[in-house]
JSON list of C-alpha atoms in Angstrom, two decimals:
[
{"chain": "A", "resi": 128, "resn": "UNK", "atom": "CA", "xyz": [21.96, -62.81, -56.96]},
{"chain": "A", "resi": 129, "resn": "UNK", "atom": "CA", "xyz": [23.87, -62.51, -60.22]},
{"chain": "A", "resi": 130, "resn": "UNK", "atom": "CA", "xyz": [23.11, -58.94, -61.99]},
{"chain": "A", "resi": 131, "resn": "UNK", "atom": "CA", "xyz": [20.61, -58.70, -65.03]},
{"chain": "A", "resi": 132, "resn": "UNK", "atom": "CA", "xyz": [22.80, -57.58, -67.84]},
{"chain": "A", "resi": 133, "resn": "UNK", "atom": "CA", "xyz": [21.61, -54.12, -68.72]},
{"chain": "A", "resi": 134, "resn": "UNK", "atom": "CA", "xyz": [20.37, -52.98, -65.76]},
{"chain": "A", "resi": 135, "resn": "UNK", "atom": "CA", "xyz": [20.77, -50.67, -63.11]},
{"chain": "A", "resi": 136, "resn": "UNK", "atom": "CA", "xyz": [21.50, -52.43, -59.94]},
{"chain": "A", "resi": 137, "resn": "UNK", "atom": "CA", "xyz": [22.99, -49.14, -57.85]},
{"chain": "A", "resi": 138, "resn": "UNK", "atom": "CA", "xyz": [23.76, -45.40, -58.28]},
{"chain": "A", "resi": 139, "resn": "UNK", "atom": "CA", "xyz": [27.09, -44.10, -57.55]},
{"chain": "A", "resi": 140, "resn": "UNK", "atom": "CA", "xyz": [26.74, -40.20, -57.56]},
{"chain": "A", "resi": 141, "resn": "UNK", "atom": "CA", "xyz": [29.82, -37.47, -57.34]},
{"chain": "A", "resi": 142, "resn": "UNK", "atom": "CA", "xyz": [29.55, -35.07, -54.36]},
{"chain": "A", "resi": 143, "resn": "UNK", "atom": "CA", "xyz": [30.39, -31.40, -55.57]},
{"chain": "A", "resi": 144, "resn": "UNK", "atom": "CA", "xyz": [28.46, -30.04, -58.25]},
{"chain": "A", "resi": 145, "resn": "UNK", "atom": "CA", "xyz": [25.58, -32.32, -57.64]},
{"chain": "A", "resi": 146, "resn": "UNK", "atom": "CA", "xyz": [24.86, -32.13, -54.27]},
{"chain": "A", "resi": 147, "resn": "UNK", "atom": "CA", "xyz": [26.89, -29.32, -52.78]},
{"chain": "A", "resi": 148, "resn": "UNK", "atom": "CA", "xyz": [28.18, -26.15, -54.45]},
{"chain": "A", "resi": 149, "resn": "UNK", "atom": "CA", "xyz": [31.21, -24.89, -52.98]},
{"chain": "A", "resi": 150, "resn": "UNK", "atom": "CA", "xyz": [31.31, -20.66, -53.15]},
{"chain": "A", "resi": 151, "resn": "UNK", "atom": "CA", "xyz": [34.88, -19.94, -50.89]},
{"chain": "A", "resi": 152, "resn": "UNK", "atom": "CA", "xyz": [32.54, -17.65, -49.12]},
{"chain": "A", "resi": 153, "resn": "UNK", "atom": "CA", "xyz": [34.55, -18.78, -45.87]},
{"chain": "A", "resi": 154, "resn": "UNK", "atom": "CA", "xyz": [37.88, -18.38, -47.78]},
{"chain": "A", "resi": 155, "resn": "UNK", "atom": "CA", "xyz": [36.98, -14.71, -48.83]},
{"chain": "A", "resi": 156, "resn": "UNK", "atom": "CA", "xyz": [35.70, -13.63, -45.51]},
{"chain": "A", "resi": 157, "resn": "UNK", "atom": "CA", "xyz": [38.73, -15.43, -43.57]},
{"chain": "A", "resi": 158, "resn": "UNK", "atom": "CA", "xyz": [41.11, -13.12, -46.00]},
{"chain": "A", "resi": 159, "resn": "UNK", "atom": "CA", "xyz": [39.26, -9.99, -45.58]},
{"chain": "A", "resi": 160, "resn": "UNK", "atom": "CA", "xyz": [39.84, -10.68, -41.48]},
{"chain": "A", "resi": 161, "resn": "UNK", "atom": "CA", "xyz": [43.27, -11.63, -41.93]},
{"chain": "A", "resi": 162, "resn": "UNK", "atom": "CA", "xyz": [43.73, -8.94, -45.10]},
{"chain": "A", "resi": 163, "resn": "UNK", "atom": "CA", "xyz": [45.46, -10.98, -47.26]},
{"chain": "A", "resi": 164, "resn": "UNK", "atom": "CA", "xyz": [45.26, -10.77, -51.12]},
{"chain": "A", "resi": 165, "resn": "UNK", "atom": "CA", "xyz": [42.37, -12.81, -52.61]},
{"chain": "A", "resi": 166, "resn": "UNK", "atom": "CA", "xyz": [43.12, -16.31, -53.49]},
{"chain": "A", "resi": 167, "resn": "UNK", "atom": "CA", "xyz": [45.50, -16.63, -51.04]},
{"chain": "A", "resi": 168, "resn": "UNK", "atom": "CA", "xyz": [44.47, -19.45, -48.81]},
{"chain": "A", "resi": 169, "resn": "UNK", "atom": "CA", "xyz": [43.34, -21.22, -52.15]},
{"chain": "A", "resi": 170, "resn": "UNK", "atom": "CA", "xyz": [46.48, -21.30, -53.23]},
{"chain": "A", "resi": 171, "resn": "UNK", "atom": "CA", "xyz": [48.12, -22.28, -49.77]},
{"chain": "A", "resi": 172, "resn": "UNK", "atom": "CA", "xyz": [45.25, -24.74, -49.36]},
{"chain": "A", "resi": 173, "resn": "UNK", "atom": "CA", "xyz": [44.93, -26.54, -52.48]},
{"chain": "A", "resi": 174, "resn": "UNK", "atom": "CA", "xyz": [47.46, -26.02, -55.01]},
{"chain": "A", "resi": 175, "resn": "UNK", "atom": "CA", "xyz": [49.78, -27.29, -52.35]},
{"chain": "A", "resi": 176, "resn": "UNK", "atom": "CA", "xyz": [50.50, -31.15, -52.49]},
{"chain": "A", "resi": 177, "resn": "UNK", "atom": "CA", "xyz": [49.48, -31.75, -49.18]},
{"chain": "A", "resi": 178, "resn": "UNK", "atom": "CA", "xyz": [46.55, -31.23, -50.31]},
{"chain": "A", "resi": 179, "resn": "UNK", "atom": "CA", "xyz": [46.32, -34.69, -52.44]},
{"chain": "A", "resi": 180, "resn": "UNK", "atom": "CA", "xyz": [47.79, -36.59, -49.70]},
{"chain": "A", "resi": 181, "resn": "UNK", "atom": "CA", "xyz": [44.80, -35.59, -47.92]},
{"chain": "A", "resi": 182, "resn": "UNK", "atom": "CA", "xyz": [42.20, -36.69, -50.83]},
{"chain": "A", "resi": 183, "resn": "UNK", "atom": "CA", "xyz": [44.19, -40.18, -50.69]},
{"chain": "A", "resi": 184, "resn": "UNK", "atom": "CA", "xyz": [44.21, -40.54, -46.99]},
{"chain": "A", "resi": 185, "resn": "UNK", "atom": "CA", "xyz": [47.91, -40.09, -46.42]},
{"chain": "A", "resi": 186, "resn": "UNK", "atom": "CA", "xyz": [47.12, -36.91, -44.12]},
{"chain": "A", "resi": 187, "resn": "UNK", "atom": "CA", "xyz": [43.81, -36.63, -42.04]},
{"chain": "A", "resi": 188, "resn": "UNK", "atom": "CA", "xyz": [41.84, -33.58, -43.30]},
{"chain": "A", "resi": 189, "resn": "UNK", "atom": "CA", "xyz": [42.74, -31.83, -39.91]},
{"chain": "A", "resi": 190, "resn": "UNK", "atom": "CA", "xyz": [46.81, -32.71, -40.06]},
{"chain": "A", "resi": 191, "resn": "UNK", "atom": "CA", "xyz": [46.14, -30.95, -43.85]},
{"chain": "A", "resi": 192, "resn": "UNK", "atom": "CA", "xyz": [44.30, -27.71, -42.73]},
{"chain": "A", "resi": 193, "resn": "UNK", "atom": "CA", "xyz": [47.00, -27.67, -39.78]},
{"chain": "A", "resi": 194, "resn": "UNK", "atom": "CA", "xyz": [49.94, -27.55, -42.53]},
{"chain": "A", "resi": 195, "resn": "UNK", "atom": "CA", "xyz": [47.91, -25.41, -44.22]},
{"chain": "A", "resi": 196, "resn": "UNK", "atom": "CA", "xyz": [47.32, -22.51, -41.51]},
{"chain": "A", "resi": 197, "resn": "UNK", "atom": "CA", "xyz": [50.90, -23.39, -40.19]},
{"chain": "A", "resi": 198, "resn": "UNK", "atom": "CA", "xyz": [52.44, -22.30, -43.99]},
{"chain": "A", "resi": 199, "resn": "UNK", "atom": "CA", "xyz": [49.70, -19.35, -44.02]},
{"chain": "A", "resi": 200, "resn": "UNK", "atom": "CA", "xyz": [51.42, -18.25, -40.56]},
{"chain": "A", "resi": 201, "resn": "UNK", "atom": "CA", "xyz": [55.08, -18.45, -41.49]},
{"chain": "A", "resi": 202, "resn": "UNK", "atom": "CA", "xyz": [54.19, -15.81, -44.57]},
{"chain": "A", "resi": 203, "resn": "UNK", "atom": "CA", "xyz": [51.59, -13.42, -43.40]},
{"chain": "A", "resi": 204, "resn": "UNK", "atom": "CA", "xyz": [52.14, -13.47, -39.86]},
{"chain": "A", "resi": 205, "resn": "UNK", "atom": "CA", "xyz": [51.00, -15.39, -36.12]},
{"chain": "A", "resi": 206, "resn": "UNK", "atom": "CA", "xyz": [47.70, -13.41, -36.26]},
{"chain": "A", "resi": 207, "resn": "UNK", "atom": "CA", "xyz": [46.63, -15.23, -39.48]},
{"chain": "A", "resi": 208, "resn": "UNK", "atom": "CA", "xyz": [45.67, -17.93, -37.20]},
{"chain": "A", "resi": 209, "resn": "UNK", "atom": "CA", "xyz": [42.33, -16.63, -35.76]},
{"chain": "A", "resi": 210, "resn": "UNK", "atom": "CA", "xyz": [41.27, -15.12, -39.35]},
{"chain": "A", "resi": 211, "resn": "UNK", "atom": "CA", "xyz": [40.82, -19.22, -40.72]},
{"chain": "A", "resi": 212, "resn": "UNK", "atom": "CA", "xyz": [37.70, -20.35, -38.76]},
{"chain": "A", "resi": 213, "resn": "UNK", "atom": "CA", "xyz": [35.33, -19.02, -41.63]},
{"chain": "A", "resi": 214, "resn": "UNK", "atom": "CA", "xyz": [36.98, -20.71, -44.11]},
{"chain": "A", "resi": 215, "resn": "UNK", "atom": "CA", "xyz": [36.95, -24.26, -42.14]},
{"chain": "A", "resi": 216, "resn": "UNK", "atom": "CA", "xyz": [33.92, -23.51, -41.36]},
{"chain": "A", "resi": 217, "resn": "UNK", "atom": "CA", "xyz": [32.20, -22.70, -44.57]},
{"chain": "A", "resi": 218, "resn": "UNK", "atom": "CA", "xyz": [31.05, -26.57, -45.44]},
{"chain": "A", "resi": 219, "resn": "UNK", "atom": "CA", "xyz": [29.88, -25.36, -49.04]},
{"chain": "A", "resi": 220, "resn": "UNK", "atom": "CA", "xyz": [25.64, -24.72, -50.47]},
{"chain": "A", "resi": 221, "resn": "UNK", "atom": "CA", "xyz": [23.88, -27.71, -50.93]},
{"chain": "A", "resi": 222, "resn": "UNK", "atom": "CA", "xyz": [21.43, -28.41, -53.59]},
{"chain": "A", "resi": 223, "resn": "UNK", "atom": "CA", "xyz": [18.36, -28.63, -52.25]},
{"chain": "A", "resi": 224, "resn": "UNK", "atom": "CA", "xyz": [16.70, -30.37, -55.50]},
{"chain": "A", "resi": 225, "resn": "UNK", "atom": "CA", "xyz": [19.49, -33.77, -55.38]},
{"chain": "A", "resi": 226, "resn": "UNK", "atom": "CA", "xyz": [18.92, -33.58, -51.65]},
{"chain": "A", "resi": 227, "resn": "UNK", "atom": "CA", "xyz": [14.91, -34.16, -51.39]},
{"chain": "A", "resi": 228, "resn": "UNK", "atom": "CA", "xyz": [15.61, -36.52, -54.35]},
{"chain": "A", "resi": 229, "resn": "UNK", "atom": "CA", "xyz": [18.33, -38.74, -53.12]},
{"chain": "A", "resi": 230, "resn": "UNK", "atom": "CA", "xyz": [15.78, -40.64, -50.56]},
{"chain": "A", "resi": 231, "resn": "UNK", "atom": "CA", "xyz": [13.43, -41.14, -53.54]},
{"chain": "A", "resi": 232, "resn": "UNK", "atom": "CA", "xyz": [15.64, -42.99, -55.02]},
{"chain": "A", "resi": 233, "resn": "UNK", "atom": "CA", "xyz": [16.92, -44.81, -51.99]},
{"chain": "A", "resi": 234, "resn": "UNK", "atom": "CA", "xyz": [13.48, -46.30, -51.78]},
{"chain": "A", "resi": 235, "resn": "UNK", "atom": "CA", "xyz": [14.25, -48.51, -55.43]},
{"chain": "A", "resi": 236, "resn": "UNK", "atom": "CA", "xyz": [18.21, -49.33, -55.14]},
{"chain": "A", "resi": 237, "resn": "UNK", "atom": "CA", "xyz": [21.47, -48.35, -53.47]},
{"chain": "A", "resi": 238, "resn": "UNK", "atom": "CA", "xyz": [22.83, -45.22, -53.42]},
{"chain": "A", "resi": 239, "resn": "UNK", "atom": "CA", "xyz": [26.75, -44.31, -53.27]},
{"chain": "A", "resi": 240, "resn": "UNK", "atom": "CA", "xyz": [28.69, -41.49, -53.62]},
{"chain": "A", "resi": 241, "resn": "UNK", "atom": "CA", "xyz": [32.37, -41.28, -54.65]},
{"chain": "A", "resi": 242, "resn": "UNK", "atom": "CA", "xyz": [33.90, -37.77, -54.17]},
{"chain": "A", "resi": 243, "resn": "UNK", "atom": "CA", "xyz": [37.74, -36.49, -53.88]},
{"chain": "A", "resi": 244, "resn": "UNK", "atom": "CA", "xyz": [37.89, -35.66, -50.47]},
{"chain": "A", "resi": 245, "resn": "UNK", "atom": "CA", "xyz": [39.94, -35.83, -47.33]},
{"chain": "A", "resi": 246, "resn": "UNK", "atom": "CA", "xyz": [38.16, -37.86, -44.93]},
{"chain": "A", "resi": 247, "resn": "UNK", "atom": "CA", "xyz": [36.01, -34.59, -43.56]},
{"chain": "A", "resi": 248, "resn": "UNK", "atom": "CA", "xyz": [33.03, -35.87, -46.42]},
{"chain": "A", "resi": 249, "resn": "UNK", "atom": "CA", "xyz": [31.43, -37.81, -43.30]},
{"chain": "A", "resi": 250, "resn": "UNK", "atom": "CA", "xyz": [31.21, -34.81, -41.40]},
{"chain": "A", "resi": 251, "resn": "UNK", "atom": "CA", "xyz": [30.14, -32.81, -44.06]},
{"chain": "A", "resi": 252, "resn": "UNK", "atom": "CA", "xyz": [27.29, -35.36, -45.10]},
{"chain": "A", "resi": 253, "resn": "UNK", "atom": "CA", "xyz": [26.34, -35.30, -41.24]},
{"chain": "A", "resi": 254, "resn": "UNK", "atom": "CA", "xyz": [26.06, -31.42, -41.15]},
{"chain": "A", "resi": 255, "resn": "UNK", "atom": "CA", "xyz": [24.01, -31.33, -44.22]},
{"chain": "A", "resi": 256, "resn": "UNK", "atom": "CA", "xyz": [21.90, -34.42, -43.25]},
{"chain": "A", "resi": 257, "resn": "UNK", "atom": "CA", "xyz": [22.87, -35.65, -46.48]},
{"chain": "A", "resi": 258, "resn": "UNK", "atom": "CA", "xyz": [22.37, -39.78, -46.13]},
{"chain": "A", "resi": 259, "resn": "UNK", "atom": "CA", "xyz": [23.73, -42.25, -48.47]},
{"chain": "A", "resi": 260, "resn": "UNK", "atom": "CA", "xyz": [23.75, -45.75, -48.35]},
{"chain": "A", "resi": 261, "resn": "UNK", "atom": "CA", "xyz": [27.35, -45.70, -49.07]},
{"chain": "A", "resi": 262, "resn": "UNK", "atom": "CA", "xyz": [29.66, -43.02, -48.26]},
{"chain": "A", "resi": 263, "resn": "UNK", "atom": "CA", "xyz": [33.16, -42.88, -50.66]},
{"chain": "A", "resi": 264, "resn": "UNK", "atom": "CA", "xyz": [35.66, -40.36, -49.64]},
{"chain": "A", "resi": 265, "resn": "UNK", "atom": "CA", "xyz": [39.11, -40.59, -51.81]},
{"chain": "A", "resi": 266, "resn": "UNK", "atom": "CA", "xyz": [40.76, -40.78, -48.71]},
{"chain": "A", "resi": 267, "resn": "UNK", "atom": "CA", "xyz": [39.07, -43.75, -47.40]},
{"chain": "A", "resi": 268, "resn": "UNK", "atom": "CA", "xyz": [40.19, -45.74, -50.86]},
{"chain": "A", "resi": 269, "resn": "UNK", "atom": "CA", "xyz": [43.53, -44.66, -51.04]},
{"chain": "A", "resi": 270, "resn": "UNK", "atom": "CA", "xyz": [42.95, -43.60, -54.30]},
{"chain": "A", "resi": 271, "resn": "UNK", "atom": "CA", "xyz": [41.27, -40.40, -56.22]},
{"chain": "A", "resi": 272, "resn": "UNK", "atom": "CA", "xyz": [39.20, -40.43, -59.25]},
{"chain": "A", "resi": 273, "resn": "UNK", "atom": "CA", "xyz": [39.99, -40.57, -62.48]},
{"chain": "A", "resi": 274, "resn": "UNK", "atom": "CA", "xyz": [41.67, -43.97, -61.72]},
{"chain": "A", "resi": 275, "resn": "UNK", "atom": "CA", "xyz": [39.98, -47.20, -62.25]},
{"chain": "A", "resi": 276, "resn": "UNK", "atom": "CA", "xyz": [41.15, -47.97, -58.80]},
{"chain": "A", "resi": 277, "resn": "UNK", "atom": "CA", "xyz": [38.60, -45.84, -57.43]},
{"chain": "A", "resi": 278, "resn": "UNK", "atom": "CA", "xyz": [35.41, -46.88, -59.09]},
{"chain": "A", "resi": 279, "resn": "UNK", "atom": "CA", "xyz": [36.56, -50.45, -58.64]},
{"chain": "A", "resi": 280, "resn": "UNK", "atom": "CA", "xyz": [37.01, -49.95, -54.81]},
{"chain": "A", "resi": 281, "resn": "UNK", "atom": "CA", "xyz": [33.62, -48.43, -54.85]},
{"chain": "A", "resi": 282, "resn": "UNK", "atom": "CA", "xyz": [31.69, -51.10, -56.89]},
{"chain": "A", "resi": 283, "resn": "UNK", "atom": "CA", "xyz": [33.31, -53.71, -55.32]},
{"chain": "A", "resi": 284, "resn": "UNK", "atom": "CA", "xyz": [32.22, -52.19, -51.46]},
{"chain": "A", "resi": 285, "resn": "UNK", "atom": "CA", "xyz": [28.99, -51.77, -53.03]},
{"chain": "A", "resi": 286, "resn": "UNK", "atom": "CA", "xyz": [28.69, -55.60, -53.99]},
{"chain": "A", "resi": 287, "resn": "UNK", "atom": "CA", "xyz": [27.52, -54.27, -57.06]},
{"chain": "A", "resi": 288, "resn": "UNK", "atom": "CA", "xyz": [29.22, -55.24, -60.24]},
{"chain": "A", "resi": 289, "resn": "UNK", "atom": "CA", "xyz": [30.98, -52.00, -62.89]},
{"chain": "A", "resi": 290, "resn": "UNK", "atom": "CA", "xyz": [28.71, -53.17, -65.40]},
{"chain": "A", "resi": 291, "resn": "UNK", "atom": "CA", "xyz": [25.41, -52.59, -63.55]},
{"chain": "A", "resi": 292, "resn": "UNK", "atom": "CA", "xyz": [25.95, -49.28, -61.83]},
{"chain": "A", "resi": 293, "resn": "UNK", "atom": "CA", "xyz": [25.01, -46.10, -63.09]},
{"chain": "A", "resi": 294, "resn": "UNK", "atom": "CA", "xyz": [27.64, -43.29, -62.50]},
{"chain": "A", "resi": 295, "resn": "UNK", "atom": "CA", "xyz": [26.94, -39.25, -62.18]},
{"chain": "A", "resi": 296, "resn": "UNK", "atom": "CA", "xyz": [29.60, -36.79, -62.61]},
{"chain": "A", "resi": 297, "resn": "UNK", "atom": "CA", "xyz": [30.30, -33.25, -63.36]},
{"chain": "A", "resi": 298, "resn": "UNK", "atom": "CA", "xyz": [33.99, -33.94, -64.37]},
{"chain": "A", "resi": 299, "resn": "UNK", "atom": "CA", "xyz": [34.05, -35.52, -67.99]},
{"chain": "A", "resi": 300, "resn": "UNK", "atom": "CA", "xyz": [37.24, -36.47, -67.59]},
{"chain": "A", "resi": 301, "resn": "UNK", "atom": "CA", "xyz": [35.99, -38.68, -64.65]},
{"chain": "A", "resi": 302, "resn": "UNK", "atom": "CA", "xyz": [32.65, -39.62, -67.01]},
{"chain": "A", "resi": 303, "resn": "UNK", "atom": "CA", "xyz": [34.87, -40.73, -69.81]},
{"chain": "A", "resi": 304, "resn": "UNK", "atom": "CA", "xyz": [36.98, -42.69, -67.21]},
{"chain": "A", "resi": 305, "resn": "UNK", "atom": "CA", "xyz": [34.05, -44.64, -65.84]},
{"chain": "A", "resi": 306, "resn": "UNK", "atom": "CA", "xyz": [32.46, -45.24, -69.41]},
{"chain": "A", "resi": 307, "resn": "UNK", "atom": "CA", "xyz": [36.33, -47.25, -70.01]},
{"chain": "A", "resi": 308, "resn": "UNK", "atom": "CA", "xyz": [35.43, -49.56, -67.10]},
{"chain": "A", "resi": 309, "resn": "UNK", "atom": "CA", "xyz": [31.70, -50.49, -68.82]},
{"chain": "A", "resi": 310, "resn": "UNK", "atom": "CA", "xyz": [29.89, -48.32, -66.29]},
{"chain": "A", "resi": 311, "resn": "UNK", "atom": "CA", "xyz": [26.78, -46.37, -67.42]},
{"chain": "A", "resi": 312, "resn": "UNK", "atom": "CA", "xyz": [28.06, -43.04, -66.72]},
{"chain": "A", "resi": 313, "resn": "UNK", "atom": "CA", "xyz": [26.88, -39.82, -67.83]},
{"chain": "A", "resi": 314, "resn": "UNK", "atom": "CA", "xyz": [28.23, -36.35, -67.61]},
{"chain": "A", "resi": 315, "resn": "UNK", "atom": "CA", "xyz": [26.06, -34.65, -64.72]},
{"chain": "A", "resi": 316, "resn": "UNK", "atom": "CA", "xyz": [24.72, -30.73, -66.37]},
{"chain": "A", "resi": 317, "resn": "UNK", "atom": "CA", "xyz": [21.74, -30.28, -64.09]},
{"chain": "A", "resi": 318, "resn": "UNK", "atom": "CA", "xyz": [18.79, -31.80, -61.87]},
{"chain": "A", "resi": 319, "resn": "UNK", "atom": "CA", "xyz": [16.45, -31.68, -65.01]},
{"chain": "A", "resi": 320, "resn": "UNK", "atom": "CA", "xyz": [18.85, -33.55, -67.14]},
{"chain": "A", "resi": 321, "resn": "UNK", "atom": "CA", "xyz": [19.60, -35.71, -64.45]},
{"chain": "A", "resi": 322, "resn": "UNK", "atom": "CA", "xyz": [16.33, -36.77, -63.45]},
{"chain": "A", "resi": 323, "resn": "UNK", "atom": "CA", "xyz": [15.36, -37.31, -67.50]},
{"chain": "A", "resi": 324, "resn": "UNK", "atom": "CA", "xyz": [18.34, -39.83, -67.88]},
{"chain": "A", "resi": 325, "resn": "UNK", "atom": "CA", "xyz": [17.16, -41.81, -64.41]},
{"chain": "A", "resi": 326, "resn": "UNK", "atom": "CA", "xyz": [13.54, -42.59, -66.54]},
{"chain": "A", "resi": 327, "resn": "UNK", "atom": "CA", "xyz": [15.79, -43.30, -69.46]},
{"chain": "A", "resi": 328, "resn": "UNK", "atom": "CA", "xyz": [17.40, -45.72, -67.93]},
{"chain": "A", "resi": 329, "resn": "UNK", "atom": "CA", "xyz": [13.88, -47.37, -65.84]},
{"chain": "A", "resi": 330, "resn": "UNK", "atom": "CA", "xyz": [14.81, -45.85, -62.53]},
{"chain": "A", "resi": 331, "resn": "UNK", "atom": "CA", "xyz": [10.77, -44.19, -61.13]},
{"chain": "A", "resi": 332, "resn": "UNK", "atom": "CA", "xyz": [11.87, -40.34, -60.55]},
{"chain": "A", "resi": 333, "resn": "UNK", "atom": "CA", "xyz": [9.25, -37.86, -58.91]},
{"chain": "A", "resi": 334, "resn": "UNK", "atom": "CA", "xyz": [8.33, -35.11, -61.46]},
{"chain": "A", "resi": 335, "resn": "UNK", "atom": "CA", "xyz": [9.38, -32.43, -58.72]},
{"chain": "A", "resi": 336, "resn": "UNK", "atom": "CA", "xyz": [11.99, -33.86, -56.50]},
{"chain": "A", "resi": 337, "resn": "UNK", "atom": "CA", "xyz": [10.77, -30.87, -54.23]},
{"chain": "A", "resi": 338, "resn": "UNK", "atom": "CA", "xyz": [7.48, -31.94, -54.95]},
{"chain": "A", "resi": 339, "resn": "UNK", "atom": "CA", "xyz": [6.45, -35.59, -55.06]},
{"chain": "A", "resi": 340, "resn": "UNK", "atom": "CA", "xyz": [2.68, -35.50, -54.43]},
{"chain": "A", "resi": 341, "resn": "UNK", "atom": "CA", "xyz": [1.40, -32.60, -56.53]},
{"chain": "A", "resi": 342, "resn": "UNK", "atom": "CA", "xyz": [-1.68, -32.34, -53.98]},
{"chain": "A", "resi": 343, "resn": "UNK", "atom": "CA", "xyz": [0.64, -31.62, -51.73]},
{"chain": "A", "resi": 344, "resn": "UNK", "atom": "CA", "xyz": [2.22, -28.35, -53.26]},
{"chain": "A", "resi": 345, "resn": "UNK", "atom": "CA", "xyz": [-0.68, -27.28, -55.03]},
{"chain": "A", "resi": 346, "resn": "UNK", "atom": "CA", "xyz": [-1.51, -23.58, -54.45]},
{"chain": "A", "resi": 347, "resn": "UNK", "atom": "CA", "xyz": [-3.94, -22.21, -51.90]}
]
């Protein structure tokens, strides 16, 4: 069915910053273990460009963590090794607000997310029983926000035309990208804010995402 200009056929939501916070608690404890200076596996990890191959899916996100600990090993040492498992395994804080409201809005129209990531996103959405109707990793596109590519790829596996989806993001730069394709974006600063736009724009949002029937949470 053609799309009713104006209106919001499908959300496409960012990842980090909305739904997950990421705190390198797993980075710091890995280099206190391994006592290496702090920042280190940051800088090993992602200022290195193997690290965008990964977010385009030119490296699997276990080939990239591989390079990574291999490069960490040929500076500080073999024994670095064993000190990584906290950082891979630290899979970041989610939001617990966006989380009990994402199925909410599920119930009214389809939900996507489009986050630069390596191809561990399912994983991570899997571990934080995080469900989406449609799941957008950079590295499944090929391509990484802020091109048009990527919102494009994303509409289009949506069936859902630029025009009538609503875009979330914490980056303006990739708000001010999405705006350039017609998309109703909006620069993400909060659950509060978030939820107020959603009525704005006709979507029905529970007044406490934690919270939907007040019965239900009223005090004792």
């Amino acid at each position: 069915m053609p799309a009713t200009p104006g209106r919001i056929d499908g959300l496409l939501l960012d990842m980090n910053g909305l739904f997950r916070h990421w705190r390198d608690t797993g980075a710091r404890a890995s280099e206190q273990l391994a006592r290496l200076p702090e920042g280190t596996i940051a800088h090993y990890a992602y200022a290195h460009p193997t690290y965008r191959l990964a977010r385009v899916g030119v490296l699997t996100d276990q080939q990239w963590a591989d390079d990574v600990a291999n490069r960490l090993a040929a500076t500080y040492g073999q024994a670095v090794r064993g000190a990584l498992t906290a950082w891979r395994g630290d899979r970041g804080e989610v939001v617990p607000e966006m989380v009990a409201l994402l199925p909410k809005l599920r119930q009214h129209l389809p939900v996507g997310v489009l986050s630069n990531s390596t191809d561990a996103l399912h994983a991570d959405l899997k571990y934080h029983q995080i469900t989406f109707d449609h799941v957008f990793p950079s590295a499944d596109l090929g391509v990484d926000k802020p091109s048009p590519f990527a919102f494009r790829a994303a509409a289009g596996r949506m069936g859902i035309p630029l025009t009538s989806l609503a875009y979330f993001d914490d980056e303006p730069t990739f708000v001010h990208a999405a705006r350039t394709l017609g998309m109703h974006a909006f620069l993400f600063t909060g659950v509060q804010a978030f939820t107020a736009r959603l009525r704005r724009l006709g979507l029905p949002v529970p007044a406490d995402p934690l919270c939907p029937e007040k019965s239900s949470c009223a005090q004792p």
